[in-house]
């Protein structure tokens, strides 16, 4: 019950008018940068660091937490409306969300994303409040071999899930894996596939790939068909909110997404992407309307959105209790702590209890604010789709270019963006799914480094992949995911 | 330009020039890394103190990330003769120039000053059987495959493990160094008992060392550090002295008086109370050195780095 008393004291800190104002500024800023592709919460907090040096630490962290949660909320908006993910964690949301929007159900998609984010964020924060130290202890024990197995699971389920055929999905995945190989090899420090260009030594920023394949590719594709297709005017659903049926189909995915997202956030190198991929596959398997997937199934928005917000809460567990950043934003938050001469870790809860609990309390408040901010705005955002397409896509192109340029202030990145835009157009034209490529770019390097780290630990002995029960269990699941559908198919055809 | 604006500009020029000569100095500081990292934090700390103390105004910070800072270095090289431009850099850049075979190296730019640094520590989990650096070295000699975790290949952490191996008599080519992309992951690997030992700047492990979850076996400082209860590597018989230092350089081709102005500005920064306070809150060790001393240091450091990287097999 100690946590309850501490939390109440935290609310006392967070509920002062000044801190409420900072929280509001934070969530508003966060939502905005979440909406803009390329500019994420990590960059925003980093740029605000020197400005906030004179604020009291509690206020600064309340604002940063607002930006962090707000970015997770806002990332889904452009995914759903424009098929342009603002953040890597909302790539999956674009799949079903954008299809829903095209069927005129944008407001419902935005609503299930917002409510799902709220539910997941709140449950995640409750877990953070009461179980943080225990979870953190377990999370660091997960060996690299198990993390590698988890990514294999994501690869296998994903390439089978997307696209008109598994082969096309695999080709797209391998294209992404190849792009992910570019840059300095972490283990040996040697350059790979950099064509002698120093700009490529750090690899290709995945944001550039995401925006190129999604936003620019989509724009080119729409432009190429503008005169061919009779412009399908999107009718907005008169009823902006979710129907009773939507609620019935959303609440379970919200909870399952939360259950997937939170632990992944807490694991070092877990991140927000894998749980969104897994949640999507899971919902597709469990849905009573599997035929709707790929055409705008609400479960495919509800689950992944909950997963990405729950992971945001999960990330704070190792950050606060161990001083262990598990995502880009967390790394910047760590720098923010250090700016104030604070060192997150086991002693932070003792030495700076008011700061920690004020921050945790502000997460509850921030979640409520975000819901209040986003739900009424859903129908307003949805009206974006009524903008005539030439203007709308011109706007997307401008925002994408600005977003990519802001990453490194480099013209080279813009050339890459154009190249990936053309590739994205080609993939759409010849019916290759884009998402597996993105997943390859994001997870490929992680998979490689976990694989090689595992082998370094065992001094080159591959037996390490069958020594941990957790790894074995996940690898067997991978095998089942590969074999079972094929067996079922064979049986069905024999019977038929 | 009409007469009115010309007059305004002139009066503005006069009024800023009037109070003190030093205030004429306006500077741009390049952080050759993304916002949030060590070079970025150093650049922004310089910006704050210089502006508050009136050493230079305005001071603008901009980021040119990529390739261990060598992309920024190339850009600095191209700004020949610009006496109002500085770049933050450090030991990591000295290493990256070698491993990336960068076309521009530090002999082509103008050294200004070394500012701060951080010493490295070697830690083991609290449950580890190794109580001293000697224990670890003995076990390492018996089993070269002992895994050491640290930052990216060729970085300061990797160099330290290489120097330790040499001092302990272990073959540097056979050592098993497990690089992680961020300091956080190194910490996780050590806490999770997944490696024998971990290496990082003291700050990254400080909280865990104080909480008793990690045992610090040695610090790479030449002498014991105030407030850091870790024995030096030297005091345990391993002759290793390595600081992850950060400094400031300027473009090539600037005049002698331009260089003197910049060195004087850094000297003033270092002497200010605001800078001392910054060092204290950030936990940065003061390693100040400017002028010709820093010129020599930079040359020696480039030679030493090349040697270590050769030993660990990253540079031919």
Coordinates of C-alpha atoms in Angstrom, one line a residue, chain B residues 30-34 36-44 68-70 88-94 245-247:
Chain B
X30 CA 28.6 22.4 -34.6
X31 CA 27.6 19.3 -32.6
X32 CA 28.6 16.5 -35.1
X33 CA 26.0 14.2 -33.6
X34 CA 22.2 13.9 -33.1
X36 CA 20.7 14.6 -26.9
X37 CA 24.1 12.8 -27.2
X38 CA 27.3 13.8 -25.4
X39 CA 28.7 16.2 -28.0
X40 CA 25.3 17.9 -28.3
X41 CA 25.0 18.3 -24.6
X42 CA 28.5 19.8 -24.4
X43 CA 27.8 22.2 -27.3
X44 CA 24.6 23.4 -25.6
X68 CA 31.1 9.0 -35.6
X69 CA 31.2 12.8 -36.3
X70 CA 33.3 12.4 -39.4
X88 CA 32.7 19.8 -30.5
X89 CA 34.6 16.5 -30.8
X90 CA 36.4 14.0 -28.7
X91 CA 38.2 10.6 -28.4
X92 CA 35.3 8.9 -30.2
X93 CA 36.0 11.0 -33.3
X94 CA 39.7 10.2 -33.2
X245 CA 37.5 13.4 -23.4
X246 CA 35.7 16.0 -25.3
X247 CA 37.2 19.1 -26.9

